[in-house]
Coordinates of C-alpha atoms in Angstrom, one line a residue:
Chain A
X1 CA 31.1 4.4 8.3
X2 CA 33.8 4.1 10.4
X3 CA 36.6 1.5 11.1
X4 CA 34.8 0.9 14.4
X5 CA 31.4 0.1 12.6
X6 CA 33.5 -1.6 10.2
X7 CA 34.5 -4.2 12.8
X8 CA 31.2 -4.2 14.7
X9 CA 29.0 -5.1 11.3
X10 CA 32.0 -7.9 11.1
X11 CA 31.3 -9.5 14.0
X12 CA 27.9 -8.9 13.9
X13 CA 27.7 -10.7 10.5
X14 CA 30.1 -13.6 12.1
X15 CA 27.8 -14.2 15.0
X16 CA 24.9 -13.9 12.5
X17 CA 26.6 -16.8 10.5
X18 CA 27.5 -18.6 13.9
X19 CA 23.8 -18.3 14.8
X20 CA 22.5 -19.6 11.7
X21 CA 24.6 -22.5 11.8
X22 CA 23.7 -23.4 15.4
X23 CA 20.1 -22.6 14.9
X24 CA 20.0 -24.7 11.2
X25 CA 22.0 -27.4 12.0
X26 CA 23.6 -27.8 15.5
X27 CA 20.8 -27.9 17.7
X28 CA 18.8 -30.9 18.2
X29 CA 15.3 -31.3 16.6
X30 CA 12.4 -30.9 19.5
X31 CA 10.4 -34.5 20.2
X32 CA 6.8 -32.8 19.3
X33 CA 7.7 -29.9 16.9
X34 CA 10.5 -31.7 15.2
X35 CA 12.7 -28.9 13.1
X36 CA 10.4 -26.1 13.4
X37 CA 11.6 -25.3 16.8
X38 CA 14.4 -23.6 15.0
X39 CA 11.5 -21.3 14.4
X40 CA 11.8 -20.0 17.8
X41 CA 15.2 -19.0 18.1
X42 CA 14.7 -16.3 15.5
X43 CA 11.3 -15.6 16.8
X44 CA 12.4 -15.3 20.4
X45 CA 15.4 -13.9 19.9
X46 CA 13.9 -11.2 17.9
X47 CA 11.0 -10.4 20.9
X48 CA 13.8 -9.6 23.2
X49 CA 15.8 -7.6 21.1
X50 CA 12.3 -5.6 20.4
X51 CA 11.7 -5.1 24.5
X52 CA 15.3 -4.4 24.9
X53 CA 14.8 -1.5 21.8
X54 CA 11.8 0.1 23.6
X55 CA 13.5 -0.2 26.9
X56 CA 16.3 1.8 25.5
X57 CA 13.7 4.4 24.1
X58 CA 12.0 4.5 27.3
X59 CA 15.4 5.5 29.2
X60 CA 16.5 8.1 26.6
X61 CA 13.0 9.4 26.9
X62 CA 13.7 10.1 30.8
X63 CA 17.0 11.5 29.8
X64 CA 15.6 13.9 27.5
X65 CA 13.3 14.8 29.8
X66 CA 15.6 14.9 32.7
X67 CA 18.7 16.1 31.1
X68 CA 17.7 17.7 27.8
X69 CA 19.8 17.3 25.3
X70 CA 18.9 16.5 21.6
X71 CA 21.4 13.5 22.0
X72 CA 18.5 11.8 23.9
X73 CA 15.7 12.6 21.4
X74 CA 17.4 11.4 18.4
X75 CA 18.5 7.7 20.3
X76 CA 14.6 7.3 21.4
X77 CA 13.4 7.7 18.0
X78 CA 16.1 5.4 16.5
X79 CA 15.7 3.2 19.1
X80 CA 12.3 2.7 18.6
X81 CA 12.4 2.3 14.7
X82 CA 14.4 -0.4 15.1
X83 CA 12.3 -1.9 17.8
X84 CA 9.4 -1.3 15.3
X85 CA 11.3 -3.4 12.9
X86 CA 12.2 -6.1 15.5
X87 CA 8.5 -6.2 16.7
X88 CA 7.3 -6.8 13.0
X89 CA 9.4 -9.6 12.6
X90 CA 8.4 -11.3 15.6
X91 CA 5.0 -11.0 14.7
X92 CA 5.6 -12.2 10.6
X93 CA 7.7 -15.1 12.7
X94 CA 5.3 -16.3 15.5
X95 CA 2.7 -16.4 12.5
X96 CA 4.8 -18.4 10.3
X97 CA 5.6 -20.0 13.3
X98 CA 1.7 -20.6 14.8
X99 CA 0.4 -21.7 11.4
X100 CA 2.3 -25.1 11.1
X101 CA 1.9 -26.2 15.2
X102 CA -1.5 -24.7 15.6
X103 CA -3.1 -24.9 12.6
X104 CA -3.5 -20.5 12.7
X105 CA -2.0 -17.6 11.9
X106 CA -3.0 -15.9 14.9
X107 CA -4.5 -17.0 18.1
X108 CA -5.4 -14.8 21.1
X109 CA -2.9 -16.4 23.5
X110 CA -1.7 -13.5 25.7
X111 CA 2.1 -12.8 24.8
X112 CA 1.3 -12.5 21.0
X113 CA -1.9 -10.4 21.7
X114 CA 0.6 -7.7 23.9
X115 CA 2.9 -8.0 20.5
X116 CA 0.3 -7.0 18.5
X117 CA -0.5 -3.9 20.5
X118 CA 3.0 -3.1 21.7
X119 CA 3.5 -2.6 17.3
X120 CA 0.5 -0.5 17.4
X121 CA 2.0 1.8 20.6
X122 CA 5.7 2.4 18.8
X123 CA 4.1 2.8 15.8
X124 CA 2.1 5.2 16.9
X125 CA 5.2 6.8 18.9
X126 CA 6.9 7.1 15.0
X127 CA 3.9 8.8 13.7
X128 CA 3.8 11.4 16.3
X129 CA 6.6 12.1 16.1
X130 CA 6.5 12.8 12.2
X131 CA 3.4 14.7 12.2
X132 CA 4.2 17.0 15.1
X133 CA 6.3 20.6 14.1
X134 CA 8.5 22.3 16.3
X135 CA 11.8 20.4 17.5
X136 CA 11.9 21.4 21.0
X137 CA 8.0 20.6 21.6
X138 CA 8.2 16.9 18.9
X139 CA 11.2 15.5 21.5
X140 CA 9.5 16.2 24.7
X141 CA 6.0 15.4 23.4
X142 CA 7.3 12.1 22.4
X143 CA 9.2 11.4 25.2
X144 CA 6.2 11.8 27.4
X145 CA 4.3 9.5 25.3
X146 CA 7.4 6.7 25.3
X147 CA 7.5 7.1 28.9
X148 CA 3.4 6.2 29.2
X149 CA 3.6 3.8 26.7
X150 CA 6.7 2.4 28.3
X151 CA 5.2 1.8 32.1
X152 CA 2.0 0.8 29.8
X153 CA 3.1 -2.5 28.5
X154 CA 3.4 -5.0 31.9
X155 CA -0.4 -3.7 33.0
X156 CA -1.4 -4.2 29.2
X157 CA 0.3 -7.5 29.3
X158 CA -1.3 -8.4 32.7
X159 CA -4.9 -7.3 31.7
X160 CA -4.3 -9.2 28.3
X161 CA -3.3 -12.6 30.2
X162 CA -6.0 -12.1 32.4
X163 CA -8.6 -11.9 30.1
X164 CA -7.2 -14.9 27.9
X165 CA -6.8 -17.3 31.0
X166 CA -10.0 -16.5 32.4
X167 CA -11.8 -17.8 29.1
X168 CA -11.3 -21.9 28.2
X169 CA -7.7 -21.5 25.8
X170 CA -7.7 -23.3 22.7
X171 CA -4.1 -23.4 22.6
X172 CA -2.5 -24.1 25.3
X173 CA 1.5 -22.8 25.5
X174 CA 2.4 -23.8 28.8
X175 CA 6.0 -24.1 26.9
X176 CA 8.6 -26.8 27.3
X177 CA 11.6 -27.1 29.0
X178 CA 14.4 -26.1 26.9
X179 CA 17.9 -28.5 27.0
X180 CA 21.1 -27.0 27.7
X181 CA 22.0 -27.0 23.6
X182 CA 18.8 -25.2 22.7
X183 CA 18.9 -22.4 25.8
X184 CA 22.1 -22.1 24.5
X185 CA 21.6 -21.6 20.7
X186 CA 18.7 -19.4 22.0
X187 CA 21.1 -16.6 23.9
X188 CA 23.6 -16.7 21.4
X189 CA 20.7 -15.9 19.2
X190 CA 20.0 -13.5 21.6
X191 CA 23.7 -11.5 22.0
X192 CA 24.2 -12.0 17.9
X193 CA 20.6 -9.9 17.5
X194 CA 21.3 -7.5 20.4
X195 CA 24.8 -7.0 18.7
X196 CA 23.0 -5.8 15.6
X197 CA 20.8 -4.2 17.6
X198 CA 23.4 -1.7 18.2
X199 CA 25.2 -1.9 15.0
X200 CA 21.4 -0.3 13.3
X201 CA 21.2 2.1 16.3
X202 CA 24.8 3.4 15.4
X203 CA 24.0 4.0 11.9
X204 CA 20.5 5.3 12.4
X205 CA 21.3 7.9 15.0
X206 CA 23.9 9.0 12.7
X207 CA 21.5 9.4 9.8
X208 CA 19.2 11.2 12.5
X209 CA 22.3 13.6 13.4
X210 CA 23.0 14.4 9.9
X211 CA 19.7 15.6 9.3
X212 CA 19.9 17.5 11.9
X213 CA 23.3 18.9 10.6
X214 CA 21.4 19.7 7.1
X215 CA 18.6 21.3 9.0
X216 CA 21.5 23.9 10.6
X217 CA 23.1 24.6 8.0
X218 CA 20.4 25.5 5.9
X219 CA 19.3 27.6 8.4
X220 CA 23.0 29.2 8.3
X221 CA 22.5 29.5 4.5
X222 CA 19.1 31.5 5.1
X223 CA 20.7 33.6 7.3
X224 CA 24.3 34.4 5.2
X225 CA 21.4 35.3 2.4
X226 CA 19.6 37.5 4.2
X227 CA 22.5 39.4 5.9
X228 CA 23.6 39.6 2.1
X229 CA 20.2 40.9 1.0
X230 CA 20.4 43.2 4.1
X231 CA 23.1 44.5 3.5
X232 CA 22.4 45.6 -0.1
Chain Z
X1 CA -4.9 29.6 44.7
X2 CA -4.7 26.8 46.3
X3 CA -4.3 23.9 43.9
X4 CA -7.6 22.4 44.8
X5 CA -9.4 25.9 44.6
X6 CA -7.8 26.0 41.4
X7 CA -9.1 22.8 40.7
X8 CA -13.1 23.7 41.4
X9 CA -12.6 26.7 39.4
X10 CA -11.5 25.2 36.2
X11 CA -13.9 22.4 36.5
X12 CA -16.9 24.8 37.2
X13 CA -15.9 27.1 34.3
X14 CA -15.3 23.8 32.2
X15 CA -19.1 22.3 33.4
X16 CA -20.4 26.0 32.9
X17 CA -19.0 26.8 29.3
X18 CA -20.5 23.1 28.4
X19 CA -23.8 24.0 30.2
X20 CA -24.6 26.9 28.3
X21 CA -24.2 25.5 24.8
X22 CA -25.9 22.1 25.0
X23 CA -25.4 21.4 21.3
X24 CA -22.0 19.9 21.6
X25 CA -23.6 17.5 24.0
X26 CA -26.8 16.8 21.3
X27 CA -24.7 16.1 18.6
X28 CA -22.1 14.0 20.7
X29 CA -25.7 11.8 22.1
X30 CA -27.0 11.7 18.7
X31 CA -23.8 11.0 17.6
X32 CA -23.2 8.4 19.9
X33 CA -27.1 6.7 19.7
X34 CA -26.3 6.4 16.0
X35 CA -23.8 4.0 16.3
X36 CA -25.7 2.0 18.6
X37 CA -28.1 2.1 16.0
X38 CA -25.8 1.1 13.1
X39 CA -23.9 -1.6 15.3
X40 CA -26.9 -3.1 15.5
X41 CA -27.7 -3.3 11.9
X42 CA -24.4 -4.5 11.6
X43 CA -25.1 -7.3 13.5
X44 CA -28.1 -8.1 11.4
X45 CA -30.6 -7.1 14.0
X46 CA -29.6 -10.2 16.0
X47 CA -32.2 -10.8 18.7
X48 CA -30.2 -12.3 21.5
X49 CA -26.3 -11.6 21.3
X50 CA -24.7 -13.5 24.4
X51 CA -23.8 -11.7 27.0
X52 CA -19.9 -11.0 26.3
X53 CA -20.7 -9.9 22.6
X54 CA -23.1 -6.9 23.3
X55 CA -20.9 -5.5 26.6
X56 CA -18.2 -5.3 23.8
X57 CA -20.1 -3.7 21.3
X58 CA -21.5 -0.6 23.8
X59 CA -18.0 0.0 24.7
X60 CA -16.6 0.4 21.6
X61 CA -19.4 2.3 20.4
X62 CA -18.5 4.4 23.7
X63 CA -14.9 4.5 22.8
X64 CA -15.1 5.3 19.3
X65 CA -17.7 8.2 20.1
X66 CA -15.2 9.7 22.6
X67 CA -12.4 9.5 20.7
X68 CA -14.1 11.7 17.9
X69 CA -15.5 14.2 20.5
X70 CA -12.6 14.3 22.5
X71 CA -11.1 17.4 20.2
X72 CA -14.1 19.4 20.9
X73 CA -13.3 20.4 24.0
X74 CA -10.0 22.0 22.8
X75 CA -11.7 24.4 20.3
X76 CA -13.8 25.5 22.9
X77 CA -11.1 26.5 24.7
X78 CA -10.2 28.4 21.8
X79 CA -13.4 29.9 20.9
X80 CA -14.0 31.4 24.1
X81 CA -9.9 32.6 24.4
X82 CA -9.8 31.0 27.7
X83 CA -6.8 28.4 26.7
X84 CA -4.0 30.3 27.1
X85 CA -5.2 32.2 30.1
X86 CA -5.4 29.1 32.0
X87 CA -1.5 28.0 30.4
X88 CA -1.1 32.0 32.1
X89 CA -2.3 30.9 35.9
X90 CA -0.6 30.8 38.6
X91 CA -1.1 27.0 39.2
X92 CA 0.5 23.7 38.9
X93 CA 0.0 22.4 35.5
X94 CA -1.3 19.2 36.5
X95 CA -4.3 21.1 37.9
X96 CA -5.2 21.9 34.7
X97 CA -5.1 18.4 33.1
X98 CA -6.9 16.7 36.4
X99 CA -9.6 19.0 35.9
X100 CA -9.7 18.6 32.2
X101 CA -10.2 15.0 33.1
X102 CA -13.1 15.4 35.3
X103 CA -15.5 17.9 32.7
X104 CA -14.2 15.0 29.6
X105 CA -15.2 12.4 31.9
X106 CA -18.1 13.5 33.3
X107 CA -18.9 14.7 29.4
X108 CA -18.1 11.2 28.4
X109 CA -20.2 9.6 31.5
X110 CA -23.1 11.5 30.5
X111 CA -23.6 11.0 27.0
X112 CA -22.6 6.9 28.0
X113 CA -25.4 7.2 29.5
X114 CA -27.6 8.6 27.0
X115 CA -26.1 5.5 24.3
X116 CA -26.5 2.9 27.3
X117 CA -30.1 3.7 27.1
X118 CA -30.4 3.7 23.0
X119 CA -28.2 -0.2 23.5
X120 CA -30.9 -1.4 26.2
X121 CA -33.6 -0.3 23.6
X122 CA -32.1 -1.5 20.6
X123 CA -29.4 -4.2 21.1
X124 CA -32.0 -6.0 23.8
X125 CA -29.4 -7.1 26.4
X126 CA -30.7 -9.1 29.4
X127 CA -31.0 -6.4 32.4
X128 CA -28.4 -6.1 34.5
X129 CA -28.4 -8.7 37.3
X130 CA -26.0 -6.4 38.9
X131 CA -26.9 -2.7 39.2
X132 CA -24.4 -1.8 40.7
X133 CA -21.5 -3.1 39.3
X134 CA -23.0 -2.7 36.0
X135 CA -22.9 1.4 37.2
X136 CA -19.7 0.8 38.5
X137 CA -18.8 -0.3 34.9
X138 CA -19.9 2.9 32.9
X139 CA -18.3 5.5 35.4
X140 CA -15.2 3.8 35.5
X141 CA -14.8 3.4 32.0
X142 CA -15.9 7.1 31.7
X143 CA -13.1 7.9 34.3
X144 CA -10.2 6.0 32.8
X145 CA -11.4 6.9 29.1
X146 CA -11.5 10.9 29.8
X147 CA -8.2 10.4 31.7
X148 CA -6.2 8.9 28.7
X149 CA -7.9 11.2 25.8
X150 CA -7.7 14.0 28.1
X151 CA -3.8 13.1 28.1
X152 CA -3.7 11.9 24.4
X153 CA -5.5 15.1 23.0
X154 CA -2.6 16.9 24.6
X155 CA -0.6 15.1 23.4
X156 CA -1.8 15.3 19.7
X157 CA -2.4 19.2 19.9
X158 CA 0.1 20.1 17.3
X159 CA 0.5 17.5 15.1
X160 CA -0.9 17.4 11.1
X161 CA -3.1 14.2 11.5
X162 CA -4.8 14.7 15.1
X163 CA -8.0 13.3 13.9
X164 CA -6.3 10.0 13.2
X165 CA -4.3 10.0 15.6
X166 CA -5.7 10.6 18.4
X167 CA -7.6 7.4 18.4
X168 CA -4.9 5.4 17.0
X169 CA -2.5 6.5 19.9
X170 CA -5.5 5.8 22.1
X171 CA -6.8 3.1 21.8
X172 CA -3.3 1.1 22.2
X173 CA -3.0 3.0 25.3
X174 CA -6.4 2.1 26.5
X175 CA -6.3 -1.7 25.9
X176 CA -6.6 -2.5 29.4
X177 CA -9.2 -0.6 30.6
X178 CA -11.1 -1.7 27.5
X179 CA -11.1 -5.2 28.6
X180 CA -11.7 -4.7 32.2
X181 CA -15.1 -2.2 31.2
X182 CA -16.3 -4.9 28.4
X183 CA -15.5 -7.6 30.9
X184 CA -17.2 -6.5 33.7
X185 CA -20.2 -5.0 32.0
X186 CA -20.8 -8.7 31.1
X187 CA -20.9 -9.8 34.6
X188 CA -22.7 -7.4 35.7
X189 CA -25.4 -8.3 32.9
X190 CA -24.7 -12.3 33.9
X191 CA -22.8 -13.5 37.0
X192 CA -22.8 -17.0 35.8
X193 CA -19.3 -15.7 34.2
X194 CA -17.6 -14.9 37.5
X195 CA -13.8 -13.4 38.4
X196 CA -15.4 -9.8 38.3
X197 CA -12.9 -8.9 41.3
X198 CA -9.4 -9.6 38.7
X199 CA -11.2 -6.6 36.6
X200 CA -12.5 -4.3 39.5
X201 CA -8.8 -4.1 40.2
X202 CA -7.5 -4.1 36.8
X203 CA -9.8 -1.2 36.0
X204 CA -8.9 1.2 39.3
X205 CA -5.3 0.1 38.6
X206 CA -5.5 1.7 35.1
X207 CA -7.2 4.8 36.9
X208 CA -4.7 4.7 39.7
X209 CA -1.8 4.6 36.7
X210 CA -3.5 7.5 34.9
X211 CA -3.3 9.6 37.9
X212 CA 0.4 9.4 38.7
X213 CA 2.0 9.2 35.2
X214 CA 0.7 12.3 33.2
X215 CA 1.2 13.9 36.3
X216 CA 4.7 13.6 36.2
X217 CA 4.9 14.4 32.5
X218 CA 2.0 16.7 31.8
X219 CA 4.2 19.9 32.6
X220 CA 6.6 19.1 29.7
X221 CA 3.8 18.1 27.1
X222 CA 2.1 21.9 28.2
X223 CA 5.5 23.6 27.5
X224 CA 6.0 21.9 24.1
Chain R
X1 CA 10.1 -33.0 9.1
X2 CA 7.1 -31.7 8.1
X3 CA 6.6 -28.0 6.8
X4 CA 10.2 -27.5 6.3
X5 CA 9.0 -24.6 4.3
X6 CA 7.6 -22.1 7.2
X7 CA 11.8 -22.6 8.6
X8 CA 12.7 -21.3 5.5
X9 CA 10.0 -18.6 5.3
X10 CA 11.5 -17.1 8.9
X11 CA 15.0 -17.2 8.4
X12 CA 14.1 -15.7 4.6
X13 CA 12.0 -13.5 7.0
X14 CA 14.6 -12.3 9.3
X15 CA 17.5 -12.2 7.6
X16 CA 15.8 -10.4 4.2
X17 CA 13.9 -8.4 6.5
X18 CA 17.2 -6.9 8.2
X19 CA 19.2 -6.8 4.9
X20 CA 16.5 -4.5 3.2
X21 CA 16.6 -2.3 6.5
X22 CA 20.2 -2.1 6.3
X23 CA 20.6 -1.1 2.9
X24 CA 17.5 1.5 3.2
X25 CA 19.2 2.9 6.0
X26 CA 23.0 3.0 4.4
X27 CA 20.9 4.3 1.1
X28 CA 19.5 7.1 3.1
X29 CA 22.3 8.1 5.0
X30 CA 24.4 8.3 1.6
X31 CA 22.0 11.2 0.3
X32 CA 21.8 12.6 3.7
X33 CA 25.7 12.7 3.2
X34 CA 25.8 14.4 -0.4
X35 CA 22.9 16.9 0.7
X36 CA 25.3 17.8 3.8
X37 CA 28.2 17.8 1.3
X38 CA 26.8 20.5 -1.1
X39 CA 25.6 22.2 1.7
X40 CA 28.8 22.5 3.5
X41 CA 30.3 24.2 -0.1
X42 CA 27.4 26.4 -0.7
X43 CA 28.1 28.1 2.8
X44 CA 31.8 27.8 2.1
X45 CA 31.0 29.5 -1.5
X46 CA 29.3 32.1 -0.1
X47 CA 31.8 32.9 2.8
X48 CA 34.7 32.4 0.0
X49 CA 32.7 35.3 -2.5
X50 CA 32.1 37.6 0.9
X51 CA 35.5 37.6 1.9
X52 CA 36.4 38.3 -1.4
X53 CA 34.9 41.6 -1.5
X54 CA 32.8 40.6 -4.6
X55 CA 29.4 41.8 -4.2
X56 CA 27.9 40.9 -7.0
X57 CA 26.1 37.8 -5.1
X58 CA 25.8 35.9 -8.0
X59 CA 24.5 32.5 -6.2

């Protein structure tokens, strides 16, 4: 690590503090919910950080495919691990979350249904992307399948809310209006997660980048041998 | 070639090549009857299943039968050394996948139809009140469901676990289109539910999506 | 302030949850580093014994 990933994992660890504190303590309990709204800073916060991930996978896709460049490949496939890993905790969340209000684990109510499959899409995306051989071919095969699975999500989302509000809903999350204290806890949840959002990408591109160093110079190695054994 | 000449002639020799050796077909019907058959066991032979509950359970029979079939038509290819002549022509790329689309789907259409018959005979849903949304329903489906595997097997071609993951890149994909095909298979077999319009348009919108989208990337997935 | 527990069970949840990612990925990244290390010595090695005019190859 660097000093400048030095200082971004320290502010990212003070604004995870700060967010704690304002999520724990600062904010007011909600009339219905009581204390487990604080639930849903985490929980929400998470979700967007997730979309923002895949988002950010979907446009390095289109650069790769666009541009070229193995830059793009390896930010799309970090990207989307860690918008894997936001995605499962805002499904383990919005369970832990759903089983106190409404009695479940897991209801069919629209947004966590499009969760559900939007893990299943990206995870998909990172098993493709293992399994496939060939560099050249595994970047461009799974920045086609980011970009479908990208444009994907709103008509999955729509088809998903209309087939829940068609049907009678048991649970109905019409939502509540948020005070100025809880939007506020809720964004700063938001920027603190976003923040080590880009902290992870950082590190994990550069993991991704020195594996592609050790692939070339083993590669160089080969070759230095065989020149040697050539050469003989 | 024009591309639409190019079009015809990769569809014929697609239809032709799947005309003259019908097994593939057989085995797909059987294939395809069988789950029908052990759905319905499944179910503990239930009599009357409402409405909603059997459209569901012929598409994902449907589904899961073109998912393991989908393959197929890529070996053939090979068999008969006619893959990479076609990558060779001197045509747009996309040609190649839209036609691919049509022989999967009308593949997928016809042996829908074949397991539609085994789910009226064994799963004893009420007839269709309406024909012709109900027919509407199954060419559809077969339409968007050989669009995406035709897209999905290409995309899969190379990788260690294609039989797994084709349908588990798939399905994801499909989610959409699976609702709107279960969902208006069950108005068609009882209007009393209503809003089949929201799914007409969910369905060609899926179709519509299908069209554009591995259009624009289906040259890059060819070259990889 | 019922079911205080579940609050606890997401911020355990979210903060673990990136914690153990953290470390896995800084874990990683370390043997990716000493891999790239040796590798980086064998090639020098080798370039080291070829501009030396020792043929012997011994690696």
């Amino acid at each position: 690590m660097n000093r400048w990933s030095w200082w971004l994992a320290g502010v990212a660890g003070a604004l995870g503090f700060a967010f704690l504190y304002l999520a724990l303590i600062w904010s007011p309990p909600e009339q219905q919910m009581g204390d487990l709204v604080r639930i849903m800073y985490f929980h929400v916060a998470s979700a967007w950080t997730a979309l923002c991930a895949f988002f950010v996978t979907f446009v390095a896709a289109l650069g790769l495919l666009l541009r070229g460049g193995e830059r793009w490949d390896v930010v799309s496939a970090c990207s989307a691990e860690i918008g894997l890993v936001y995605t499962t905790i805002t499904l383990v969340t919005g369970s832990l979350w759903a089983r106190p209000i409404w009695n479940t684990w897991w209801t069919w109510d629209p947004r966590l249904t499009t969760t559900l499959i939007l893990w299943f899409l990206y995870a998909g995306y990172l098993l493709l992307r293992a399994t496939l051989t060939g560099f050249e071919r595994r970047a461009k095969i799974s920045a086609a399948y980011a970009i479908i699975a990208f444009i994907d999500v709103p008509i999955i989302h729509m088809s998903v809310t209309w087939w829940r509000s068609i049907h009678p809903s048991v649970v109905d999350d019409s939502g509540f209006h948020m005070p100025p204290s809880m939007a506020g806890t809720l964004m700063f949840g938001f920027l603190s997660f976003f923040l080590l959002y880009l902290l992870l990408l950082w590190l994990r591109a550069r993991g991704a980048w020195q594996k592609l160093e050790i692939l070339r110079l083993g590669q160089a190695v080969r070759g230095l041998r065989l020149r040697e054994e050539r050469g003989r | 070639m024009t591309g639409w000449r190019a079009f015809l002639h990769l569809l014929w020799r697609d239809v032709r090549i799947e005309a003259r050796r019908p097994q593939f077909f057989a085995a797909s019907a059987s294939f395809g009857v069988l789950l029908v058959f052990v759905t319905g066991i499944a179910l503990d032979a239930a009599e009357h299943l409402p409405a909603e509950w059997v459209s569901g359970v012929l598409w994902l029979d449907i589904f899961y039968a073109a998912t393991v079939g989908v393959h197929r038509h890529d070996f053939k290819d090979q068999e008969w050394g006619g893959g990479e002549g076609v990558l060779l022509a001197p045509v747009d790329r996309s040609m190649i996948f839209y036609a691919r689309w049509v022989s999967v789907s009308l593949f997928i259409a016809a042996s829908g139809l074949v397991m539609a018959a085994a789910w009226f005979l064994l799963l004893n849903p009420p007839p269709p009140a309406q024909p012709g949304l109900f027919a509407f329903a199954l060419g559809a489906g077969a339409l968007g469901l050989g669009g995406v595997a035709t897209f999905v097997a290409a995309l899969t071609a190379h990788t260690r676990l294609r039989d797994v993951l084709t349908p588990l890149l798939l399905f994801p994909l499909a989610i959409p289109l699976f609702i709107g095909v279960v969902r208006l298979t069950a108005y068609a077999l009882e209007p009393t539910l209503g809003h089949p319009r929201v799914w007409v348009a969910d369905v060609l919108g899926y179709i519509a999506a299908m069209l554009v989208v591995p259009w624009l990337v289906y040259e890059w997935v060819m070259e990889g | 302030m019922q079911h205080l527990g579940f609050l606890w069970a997401v911020s355990a949840v979210v903060w673990g949850g990136t914690l153990i990612y953290v470390f896995t990925l800084l874990r990683r990244q370390n043997q990716l580093q000493a891999e790239l290390e040796r590798l980086k010595g064998a090639v020098a090695d080798w370039e080291g014994v070829r501009s030396g005019g020792d043929a012997s190859g011994s690696r």
